[in-house]
CSV table of C-alpha atoms in Angstrom, one decimal:
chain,number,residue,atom,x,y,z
A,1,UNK,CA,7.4,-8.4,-14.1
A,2,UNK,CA,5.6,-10.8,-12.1
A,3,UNK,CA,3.5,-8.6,-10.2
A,4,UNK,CA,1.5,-11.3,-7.9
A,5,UNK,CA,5.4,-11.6,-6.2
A,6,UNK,CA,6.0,-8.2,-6.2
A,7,UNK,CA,2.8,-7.2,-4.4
A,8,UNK,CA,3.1,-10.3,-2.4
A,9,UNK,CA,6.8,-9.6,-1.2
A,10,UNK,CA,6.2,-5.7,-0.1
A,11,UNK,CA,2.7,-7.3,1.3
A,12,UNK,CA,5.1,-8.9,4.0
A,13,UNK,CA,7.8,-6.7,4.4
A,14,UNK,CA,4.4,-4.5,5.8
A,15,UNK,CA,2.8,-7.5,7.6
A,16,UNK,CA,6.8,-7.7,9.6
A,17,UNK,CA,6.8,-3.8,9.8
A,18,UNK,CA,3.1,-3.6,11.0
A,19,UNK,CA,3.8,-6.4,14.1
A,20,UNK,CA,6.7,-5.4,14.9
A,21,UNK,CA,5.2,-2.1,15.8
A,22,UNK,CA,2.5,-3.6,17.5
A,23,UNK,CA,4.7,-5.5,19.6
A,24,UNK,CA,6.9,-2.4,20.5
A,25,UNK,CA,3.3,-0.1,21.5
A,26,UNK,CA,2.5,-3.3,23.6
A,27,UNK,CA,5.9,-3.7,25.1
A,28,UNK,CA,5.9,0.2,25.5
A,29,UNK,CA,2.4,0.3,27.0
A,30,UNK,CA,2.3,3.4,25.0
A,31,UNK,CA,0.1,3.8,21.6
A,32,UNK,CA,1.9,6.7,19.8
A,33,UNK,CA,2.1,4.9,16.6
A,34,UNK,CA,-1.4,3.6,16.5
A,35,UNK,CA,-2.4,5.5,13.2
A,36,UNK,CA,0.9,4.3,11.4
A,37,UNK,CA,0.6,0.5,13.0
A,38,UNK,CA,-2.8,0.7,11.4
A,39,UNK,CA,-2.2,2.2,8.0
A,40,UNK,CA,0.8,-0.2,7.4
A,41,UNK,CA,-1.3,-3.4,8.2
A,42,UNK,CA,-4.4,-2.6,6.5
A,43,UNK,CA,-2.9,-0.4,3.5
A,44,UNK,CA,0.6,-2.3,3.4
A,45,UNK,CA,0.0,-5.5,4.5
A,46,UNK,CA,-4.1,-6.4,3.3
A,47,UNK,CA,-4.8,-4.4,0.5
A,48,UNK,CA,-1.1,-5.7,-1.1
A,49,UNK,CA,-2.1,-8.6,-0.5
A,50,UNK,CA,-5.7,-8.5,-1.6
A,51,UNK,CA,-4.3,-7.1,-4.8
A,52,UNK,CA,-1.7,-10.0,-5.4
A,53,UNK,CA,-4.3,-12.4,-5.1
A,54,UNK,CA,-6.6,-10.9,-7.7
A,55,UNK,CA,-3.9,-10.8,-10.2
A,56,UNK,CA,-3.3,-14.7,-9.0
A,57,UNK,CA,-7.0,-15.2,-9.4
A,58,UNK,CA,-7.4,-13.5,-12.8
A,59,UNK,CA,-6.1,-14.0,-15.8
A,60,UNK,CA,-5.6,-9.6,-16.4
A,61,UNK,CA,-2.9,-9.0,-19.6
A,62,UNK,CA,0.8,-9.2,-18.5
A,63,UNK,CA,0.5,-6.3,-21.1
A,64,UNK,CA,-1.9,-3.9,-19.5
A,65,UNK,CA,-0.1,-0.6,-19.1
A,66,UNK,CA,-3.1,0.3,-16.3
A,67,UNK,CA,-1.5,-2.7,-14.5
A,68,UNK,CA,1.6,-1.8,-14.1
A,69,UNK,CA,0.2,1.5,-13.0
A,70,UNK,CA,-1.6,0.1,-10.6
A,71,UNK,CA,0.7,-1.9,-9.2
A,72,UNK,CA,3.5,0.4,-9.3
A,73,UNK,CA,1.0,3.7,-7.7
A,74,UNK,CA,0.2,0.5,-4.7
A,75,UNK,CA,3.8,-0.2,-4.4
A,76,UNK,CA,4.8,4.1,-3.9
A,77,UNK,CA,1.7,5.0,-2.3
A,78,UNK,CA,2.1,3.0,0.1
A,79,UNK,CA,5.6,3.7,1.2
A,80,UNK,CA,4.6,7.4,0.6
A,81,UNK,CA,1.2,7.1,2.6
A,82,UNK,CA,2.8,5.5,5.9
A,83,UNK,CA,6.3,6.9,5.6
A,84,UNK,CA,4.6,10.7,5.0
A,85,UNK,CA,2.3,9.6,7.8
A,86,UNK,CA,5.3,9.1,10.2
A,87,UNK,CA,7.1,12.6,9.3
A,88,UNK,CA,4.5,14.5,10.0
A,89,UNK,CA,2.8,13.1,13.4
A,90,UNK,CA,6.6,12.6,14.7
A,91,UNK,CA,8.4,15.2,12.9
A,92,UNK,CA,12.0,14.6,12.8
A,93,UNK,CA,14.6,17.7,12.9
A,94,UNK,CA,16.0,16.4,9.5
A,95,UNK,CA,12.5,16.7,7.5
A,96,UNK,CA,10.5,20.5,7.4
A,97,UNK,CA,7.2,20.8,8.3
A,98,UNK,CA,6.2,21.6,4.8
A,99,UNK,CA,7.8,18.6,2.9
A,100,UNK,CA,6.4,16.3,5.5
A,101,UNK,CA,3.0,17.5,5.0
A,102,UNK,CA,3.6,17.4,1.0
A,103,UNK,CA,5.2,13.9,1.1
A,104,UNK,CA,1.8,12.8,3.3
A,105,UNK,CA,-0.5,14.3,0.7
A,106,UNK,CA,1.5,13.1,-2.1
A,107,UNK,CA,2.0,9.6,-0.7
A,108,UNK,CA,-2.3,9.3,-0.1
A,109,UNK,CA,-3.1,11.2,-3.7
A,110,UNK,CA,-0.6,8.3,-4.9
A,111,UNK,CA,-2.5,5.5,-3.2
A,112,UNK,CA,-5.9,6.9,-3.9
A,113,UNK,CA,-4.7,6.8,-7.7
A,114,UNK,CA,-4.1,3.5,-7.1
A,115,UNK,CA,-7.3,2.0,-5.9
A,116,UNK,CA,-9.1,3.9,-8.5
A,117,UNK,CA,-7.2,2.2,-11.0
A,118,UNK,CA,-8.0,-1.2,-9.5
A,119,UNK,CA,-11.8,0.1,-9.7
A,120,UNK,CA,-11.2,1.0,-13.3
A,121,UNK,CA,-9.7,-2.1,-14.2
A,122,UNK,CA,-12.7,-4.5,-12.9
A,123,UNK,CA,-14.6,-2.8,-15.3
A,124,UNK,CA,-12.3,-3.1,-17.9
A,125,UNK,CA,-11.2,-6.6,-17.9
A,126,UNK,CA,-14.4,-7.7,-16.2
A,127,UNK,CA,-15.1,-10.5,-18.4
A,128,UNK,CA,-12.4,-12.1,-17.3
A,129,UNK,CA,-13.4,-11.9,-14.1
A,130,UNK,CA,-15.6,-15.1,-13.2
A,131,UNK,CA,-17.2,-16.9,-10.7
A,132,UNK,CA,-15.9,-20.5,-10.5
A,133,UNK,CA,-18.5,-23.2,-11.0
């Protein structure tokens, strides 16, 4: 797995998502989607991208299972954060209240999993971490 393309792919499928929700609030003059614009830019589109350019930067184990966790929890918490977000402020007739709410919560818990691993892993592998002279 390659995961500097992985995070860098779903890092623009949410920077394409994130405008073209902009552009629709601004063309609507209405800003209903705000919180979801927002989430999916900075969550979606930066912090993927943030974290595909660390693993471009540094020279982390293709082996590290806490990698692949951390990728993968980015990658699902993401979609689970913004897509849980959207259920519940616009609840469609097709989704209950409660699995909206649990798919929200899930989705966040998933993402904040996430970022702790990337905490955990600068530690780890922090001698590989460097400044460049």
């Amino acid at each position: 797995m390659n995961r500097t393309k992985l995070l860098l792919r779903f890092s623009a499928i949410y920077s394409v998502i994130g405008v073209y929700i902009g552009s629709h609030m601004a063309g609507q003059g209405s800003y209903l989607f705000r919180p979801i614009h927002t989430h999916i830019l900075v969550v979606g589109w930066l912090s993927l991208f943030a974290f595909a350019a660390f693993y471009a930067i540094y020279a982390i184990p293709k082996q590290s299972k806490l990698a692949v966790f951390h990728v993968w929890s980015a990658i699902i918490g993401t979609f689970g954060l913004t897509a849980g977000m959207y259920t519940y402020y616009f609840k469609p007739e097709w989704v209950t209240e409660t699995f909206s709410l649990l798919f929200f919560i899930t989705g966040g818990s998933v993402l904040m999993l996430s970022f702790a691993a990337f905490a955990v892993m600068t530690f780890i592998f922090g001698q590989k971490i460097i400044d460049k002279e």
